Amino acid sequence: MADRLAIDGGTPVRATPLPYSRQAVDGDDIRAVTEALRSDWLTTGPLVGAFERAVAAAAGAAHAVAVSSGTAALHAAVSAAGIGAGDEVVLTPLTFVASANAVLYCGGVPVFADIRPDTLTLDPAAAESLITPRTRAILPVDFAGQACDMDRFADLTRARDLCLIEDSAHSLGGAYQGRPVGSLADLTTFSFHPAKLVTTGEGGAVTTSRDDLAARLRRFRNHGFDTDFRERQTRGEVYSPMVELGFNYRLTDLQCALGLSQLAKAEDFLKRRTQIAERYLAALADVPGVSAPAVDPAVRHGWHIFPLLLDLGRLSADRRTVVAALRAEHIGAAVHYVPAYWHPYYEGLGYRRGLCPRAEAAFERLVTLPLFAAMSDADVGDVLTALSKVLGYYAR
Ligand SMILES: Cc1ncc(COP(=O)(O)O)c(C=O)c1O
């Protein structure tokens, strides 16, 4: 039977698996990295500053500080914000654990506030209701690539002298009210993991328009040293004073070469991702039992992932079965995210289920479809064919 699901022994929609994400690396990128390999500097060289200037320009910020991952960017940002033992940071649970872990790295306390039911981003009212005298920062995450209500968060944090840290791992190239992501918060963090809009293999950056925060970030990623290797050479100094406890979170020149080459194509990548997302959105209207999170009209979406929400009341299968069925059709469906505090480590810290009911309910319904710039139109067609096949089968 043509419609027999692959999970039940039918023929898969695709012969070969389609991943949920994949980098787009071409000859230009390879040439750029090869050139860097032949240069005098494999790390702490001139490409780091060049990459930082390009990231700052793309993000509309005065400064970008490149670091070794998006996780390092979060750690650096939370530290630069002065978060220490017992300080509370209010954030969304619908995120990758790194957002919350960064608070723990600094001895702080993650305080999870619920999400908006429509966009699935941190709800400003929920965040506000959890502010206490110990709160030091609010950390919204641009879930799937959609900037949060940044004006509301900016007002909230300004009025109470809190730091606003935006985790924009998903939203490079995005904007809110016409202003680029990276210019909206005190500190904004990015990731250049291969699933992201542009990649450096592993990598990340923090943008800020405050000189004092930029200086702290630079020290933090380089052992807490006051100067870097090249500055020391130029000044003829034999050592750099270590003025605070820092880390080696540096991004290499090889990675920055790749990042510069990738960043030059970021706009094309985002246009392609947007095209695919729009094709998905248009097609969803004809697929039973499914909808997409709302897109705020004030936002230019970064389309890092394409999440959809199952209407479980209209389906005879749960999310786990739907994901398994899509995978059997060779469509790399995924789930973003289990609420951060459901992880056993967080349970061990005393967090309990039930804390953020809207995020928990969304988790049970979320499925991520493949979305990356290198997808062909035929790949997109396969995803939609498989989605209709699977949800058509399970529709009540
Ligand atoms: C929302 C969010 N924040 C932070 C990170 C961490 O970035 P990285 O993998 O570059 O450390 C990720 C990674 O996927 C993420 O999705």
PDB file of C-alpha atoms in Angstrom, residues 82-239:
ATOM      1  CA  GLY A  82      28.774  40.244  37.797  1.00  0.00           C
ATOM      2  CA  ILE A  83      26.622  37.238  38.694  1.00  0.00           C
ATOM      3  CA  GLY A  84      28.040  35.524  41.778  1.00  0.00           C
ATOM      4  CA  ALA A  85      27.079  33.178  44.575  1.00  0.00           C
ATOM      5  CA  GLY A  86      23.353  33.187  45.284  1.00  0.00           C
ATOM      6  CA  ASP A  87      22.474  35.758  42.620  1.00  0.00           C
ATOM      7  CA  GLU A  88      19.283  34.924  40.756  1.00  0.00           C
ATOM      8  CA  VAL A  89      18.914  34.996  36.996  1.00  0.00           C
ATOM      9  CA  VAL A  90      15.418  34.680  35.517  1.00  0.00           C
ATOM     10  CA  LEU A  91      15.255  32.676  32.292  1.00  0.00           C
ATOM     11  CA  THR A  92      13.143  30.428  30.107  1.00  0.00           C
ATOM     12  CA  PRO A  93      13.190  26.663  30.614  1.00  0.00           C
ATOM     13  CA  LEU A  94      12.537  26.072  26.881  1.00  0.00           C
ATOM     14  CA  THR A  95      16.196  26.216  25.928  1.00  0.00           C
ATOM     15  CA  PHE A  96      19.369  24.232  25.565  1.00  0.00           C
ATOM     16  CA  VAL A  97      20.796  23.500  29.015  1.00  0.00           C
ATOM     17  CA  ALA A  98      23.831  25.733  28.386  1.00  0.00           C
ATOM     18  CA  SER A  99      21.695  28.854  28.999  1.00  0.00           C
ATOM     19  CA  ALA A 100      20.962  27.751  32.555  1.00  0.00           C
ATOM     20  CA  ASN A 101      24.289  26.030  33.164  1.00  0.00           C
ATOM     21  CA  ALA A 102      26.107  29.337  32.612  1.00  0.00           C
ATOM     22  CA  VAL A 103      24.321  30.738  35.659  1.00  0.00           C
ATOM     23  CA  LEU A 104      25.414  27.720  37.715  1.00  0.00           C
ATOM     24  CA  TYR A 105      29.033  28.079  36.517  1.00  0.00           C
ATOM     25  CA  CYS A 106      29.089  31.476  38.255  1.00  0.00           C
ATOM     26  CA  GLY A 107      27.453  30.231  41.446  1.00  0.00           C
ATOM     27  CA  GLY A 108      24.139  31.855  40.541  1.00  0.00           C
ATOM     28  CA  VAL A 109      20.622  30.447  40.791  1.00  0.00           C
ATOM     29  CA  PRO A 110      18.601  29.871  37.599  1.00  0.00           C
ATOM     30  CA  VAL A 111      14.982  30.920  38.188  1.00  0.00           C
ATOM     31  CA  PHE A 112      12.746  29.488  35.483  1.00  0.00           C
ATOM     32  CA  ALA A 113       9.821  31.597  34.303  1.00  0.00           C
ATOM     33  CA  ASP A 114       7.157  30.319  31.931  1.00  0.00           C
ATOM     34  CA  ILE A 115       6.858  31.032  28.218  1.00  0.00           C
ATOM     35  CA  ARG A 116       4.338  32.894  26.099  1.00  0.00           C
ATOM     36  CA  PRO A 117       1.846  30.354  24.753  1.00  0.00           C
ATOM     37  CA  ASP A 118       1.946  31.799  21.224  1.00  0.00           C
ATOM     38  CA  THR A 119       5.621  32.461  20.396  1.00  0.00           C
ATOM     39  CA  LEU A 120       7.038  30.088  23.062  1.00  0.00           C
ATOM     40  CA  THR A 121       9.581  32.736  24.130  1.00  0.00           C
ATOM     41  CA  LEU A 122      10.030  33.919  27.737  1.00  0.00           C
ATOM     42  CA  ASP A 123       6.872  35.646  28.981  1.00  0.00           C
ATOM     43  CA  PRO A 124       7.803  39.120  30.319  1.00  0.00           C
ATOM     44  CA  ALA A 125       4.953  39.074  32.860  1.00  0.00           C
ATOM     45  CA  ALA A 126       6.031  35.660  34.184  1.00  0.00           C
ATOM     46  CA  ALA A 127       9.637  36.862  34.368  1.00  0.00           C
ATOM     47  CA  GLU A 128       8.640  40.039  36.198  1.00  0.00           C
ATOM     48  CA  SER A 129       6.602  38.110  38.759  1.00  0.00           C
ATOM     49  CA  LEU A 130       9.719  36.161  39.784  1.00  0.00           C
ATOM     50  CA  ILE A 131      11.995  39.144  40.378  1.00  0.00           C
ATOM     51  CA  THR A 132      13.216  39.288  43.979  1.00  0.00           C
ATOM     52  CA  PRO A 133      15.819  41.407  45.793  1.00  0.00           C
ATOM     53  CA  ARG A 134      18.373  38.722  44.798  1.00  0.00           C
ATOM     54  CA  THR A 135      17.648  38.957  41.062  1.00  0.00           C
ATOM     55  CA  ARG A 136      20.611  40.315  39.085  1.00  0.00           C
ATOM     56  CA  ALA A 137      19.739  39.545  35.480  1.00  0.00           C
ATOM     57  CA  ILE A 138      17.075  38.400  33.027  1.00  0.00           C
ATOM     58  CA  LEU A 139      18.175  35.993  30.318  1.00  0.00           C
ATOM     59  CA  PRO A 140      15.651  35.603  27.479  1.00  0.00           C
ATOM     60  CA  VAL A 141      16.483  33.092  24.740  1.00  0.00           C
ATOM     61  CA  ASP A 142      15.511  33.737  21.115  1.00  0.00           C
ATOM     62  CA  PHE A 143      13.825  30.345  20.751  1.00  0.00           C
ATOM     63  CA  ALA A 144      14.073  28.956  17.191  1.00  0.00           C
ATOM     64  CA  GLY A 145      15.475  32.297  16.004  1.00  0.00           C
ATOM     65  CA  GLN A 146      12.737  34.642  17.137  1.00  0.00           C
ATOM     66  CA  ALA A 147      13.828  37.609  19.272  1.00  0.00           C
ATOM     67  CA  CYS A 148      11.883  37.939  22.530  1.00  0.00           C
ATOM     68  CA  ASP A 149       9.920  41.013  23.684  1.00  0.00           C
ATOM     69  CA  MET A 150      13.145  42.929  24.013  1.00  0.00           C
ATOM     70  CA  ASP A 151      11.580  46.353  24.661  1.00  0.00           C
ATOM     71  CA  ARG A 152       9.633  44.914  27.584  1.00  0.00           C
ATOM     72  CA  PHE A 153      12.733  43.209  28.950  1.00  0.00           C
ATOM     73  CA  ALA A 154      14.826  46.352  28.464  1.00  0.00           C
ATOM     74  CA  ASP A 155      12.232  48.402  30.407  1.00  0.00           C
ATOM     75  CA  LEU A 156      12.026  45.773  33.132  1.00  0.00           C
ATOM     76  CA  THR A 157      15.770  45.506  33.627  1.00  0.00           C
ATOM     77  CA  ARG A 158      16.470  49.239  33.347  1.00  0.00           C
ATOM     78  CA  ALA A 159      13.849  50.102  35.957  1.00  0.00           C
ATOM     79  CA  ARG A 160      15.396  47.680  38.451  1.00  0.00           C
ATOM     80  CA  ASP A 161      19.069  48.058  37.581  1.00  0.00           C
ATOM     81  CA  LEU A 162      19.315  44.461  36.360  1.00  0.00           C
ATOM     82  CA  CYS A 163      21.473  43.175  33.517  1.00  0.00           C
ATOM     83  CA  LEU A 164      19.761  42.027  30.310  1.00  0.00           C
ATOM     84  CA  ILE A 165      21.539  39.069  28.681  1.00  0.00           C
ATOM     85  CA  GLU A 166      20.023  37.779  25.449  1.00  0.00           C
ATOM     86  CA  ASP A 167      20.911  34.246  24.380  1.00  0.00           C
ATOM     87  CA  SER A 168      20.841  34.697  20.622  1.00  0.00           C
ATOM     88  CA  ALA A 169      22.461  31.393  19.712  1.00  0.00           C
ATOM     89  CA  HIS A 170      19.527  30.939  17.296  1.00  0.00           C
ATOM     90  CA  SER A 171      19.034  34.426  15.949  1.00  0.00           C
ATOM     91  CA  LEU A 172      22.137  35.867  14.292  1.00  0.00           C
ATOM     92  CA  GLY A 173      20.860  37.989  11.401  1.00  0.00           C
ATOM     93  CA  GLY A 174      17.502  38.492  13.096  1.00  0.00           C
ATOM     94  CA  ALA A 175      16.018  41.790  14.222  1.00  0.00           C
ATOM     95  CA  TYR A 176      13.407  43.255  16.543  1.00  0.00           C
ATOM     96  CA  GLN A 177      11.564  46.478  15.693  1.00  0.00           C
ATOM     97  CA  GLY A 178      14.089  46.947  12.877  1.00  0.00           C
ATOM     98  CA  ARG A 179      17.089  46.770  15.236  1.00  0.00           C
ATOM     99  CA  PRO A 180      19.552  43.897  14.786  1.00  0.00           C
ATOM    100  CA  VAL A 181      19.792  41.109  17.316  1.00  0.00           C
ATOM    101  CA  GLY A 182      23.036  41.841  19.139  1.00  0.00           C
ATOM    102  CA  SER A 183      22.154  45.480  19.792  1.00  0.00           C
ATOM    103  CA  LEU A 184      19.084  44.926  21.985  1.00  0.00           C
ATOM    104  CA  ALA A 185      20.523  43.794  25.332  1.00  0.00           C
ATOM    105  CA  ASP A 186      23.440  44.690  27.595  1.00  0.00           C
ATOM    106  CA  LEU A 187      25.093  41.461  26.501  1.00  0.00           C
ATOM    107  CA  THR A 188      24.095  39.192  23.607  1.00  0.00           C
ATOM    108  CA  THR A 189      25.548  35.737  23.049  1.00  0.00           C
ATOM    109  CA  PHE A 190      25.897  33.865  19.752  1.00  0.00           C
ATOM    110  CA  SER A 191      26.917  30.342  18.776  1.00  0.00           C
ATOM    111  CA  PHE A 192      28.734  29.249  15.632  1.00  0.00           C
ATOM    112  CA  HIS A 193      28.102  25.537  16.027  1.00  0.00           C
ATOM    113  CA  PRO A 194      27.598  23.789  12.639  1.00  0.00           C
ATOM    114  CA  ALA A 195      23.809  23.764  13.078  1.00  0.00           C
ATOM    115  CA  LYS A 196      23.747  27.566  13.321  1.00  0.00           C
ATOM    116  CA  LEU A 197      23.388  30.191  10.594  1.00  0.00           C
ATOM    117  CA  VAL A 198      27.168  30.540  10.220  1.00  0.00           C
ATOM    118  CA  THR A 199      29.729  28.180  11.624  1.00  0.00           C
ATOM    119  CA  THR A 200      33.302  28.161  12.878  1.00  0.00           C
ATOM    120  CA  GLY A 201      33.124  24.454  13.809  1.00  0.00           C
ATOM    121  CA  GLU A 202      32.762  25.299  17.469  1.00  0.00           C
ATOM    122  CA  GLY A 203      32.640  28.964  18.381  1.00  0.00           C
ATOM    123  CA  GLY A 204      30.704  31.824  19.834  1.00  0.00           C
ATOM    124  CA  ALA A 205      30.732  35.549  20.504  1.00  0.00           C
ATOM    125  CA  VAL A 206      29.344  38.096  22.914  1.00  0.00           C
ATOM    126  CA  THR A 207      28.296  41.511  21.682  1.00  0.00           C
ATOM    127  CA  THR A 208      27.897  44.598  23.824  1.00  0.00           C
ATOM    128  CA  SER A 209      27.933  48.322  23.362  1.00  0.00           C
ATOM    129  CA  ARG A 210      29.472  48.929  26.790  1.00  0.00           C
ATOM    130  CA  ASP A 211      33.256  49.373  26.856  1.00  0.00           C
ATOM    131  CA  ASP A 212      33.544  48.147  30.460  1.00  0.00           C
ATOM    132  CA  LEU A 213      31.718  44.887  29.695  1.00  0.00           C
ATOM    133  CA  ALA A 214      33.793  44.346  26.543  1.00  0.00           C
ATOM    134  CA  ALA A 215      37.008  44.704  28.542  1.00  0.00           C
ATOM    135  CA  ARG A 216      35.745  42.173  31.111  1.00  0.00           C
ATOM    136  CA  LEU A 217      34.776  39.712  28.388  1.00  0.00           C
ATOM    137  CA  ARG A 218      38.218  39.969  26.774  1.00  0.00           C
ATOM    138  CA  ARG A 219      39.965  39.279  30.065  1.00  0.00           C
ATOM    139  CA  PHE A 220      37.613  36.416  30.901  1.00  0.00           C
ATOM    140  CA  ARG A 221      38.298  34.529  27.657  1.00  0.00           C
ATOM    141  CA  ASN A 222      42.056  34.889  28.124  1.00  0.00           C
ATOM    142  CA  HIS A 223      42.875  33.640  31.650  1.00  0.00           C
ATOM    143  CA  GLY A 224      41.990  36.972  33.248  1.00  0.00           C
ATOM    144  CA  PHE A 225      45.069  38.585  31.661  1.00  0.00           C
ATOM    145  CA  ASP A 226      45.116  42.314  31.165  1.00  0.00           C
ATOM    146  CA  THR A 227      46.767  42.066  27.723  1.00  0.00           C
ATOM    147  CA  ASP A 228      46.925  39.394  25.038  1.00  0.00           C
ATOM    148  CA  PHE A 229      50.042  37.862  23.507  1.00  0.00           C
ATOM    149  CA  ARG A 230      50.354  40.305  20.618  1.00  0.00           C
ATOM    150  CA  GLU A 231      49.767  43.368  22.796  1.00  0.00           C
ATOM    151  CA  ARG A 232      52.512  42.141  25.122  1.00  0.00           C
ATOM    152  CA  GLN A 233      54.912  41.743  22.214  1.00  0.00           C
ATOM    153  CA  THR A 234      54.137  45.197  20.906  1.00  0.00           C
ATOM    154  CA  ARG A 235      54.649  46.780  24.312  1.00  0.00           C
ATOM    155  CA  GLY A 236      57.781  44.751  25.021  1.00  0.00           C
ATOM    156  CA  GLU A 237      56.273  43.356  28.231  1.00  0.00           C
ATOM    157  CA  VAL A 238      57.497  40.015  29.503  1.00  0.00           C
ATOM    158  CA  TYR A 239      54.300  38.948  31.200  1.00  0.00           C
TER     159      TYR A 239
END
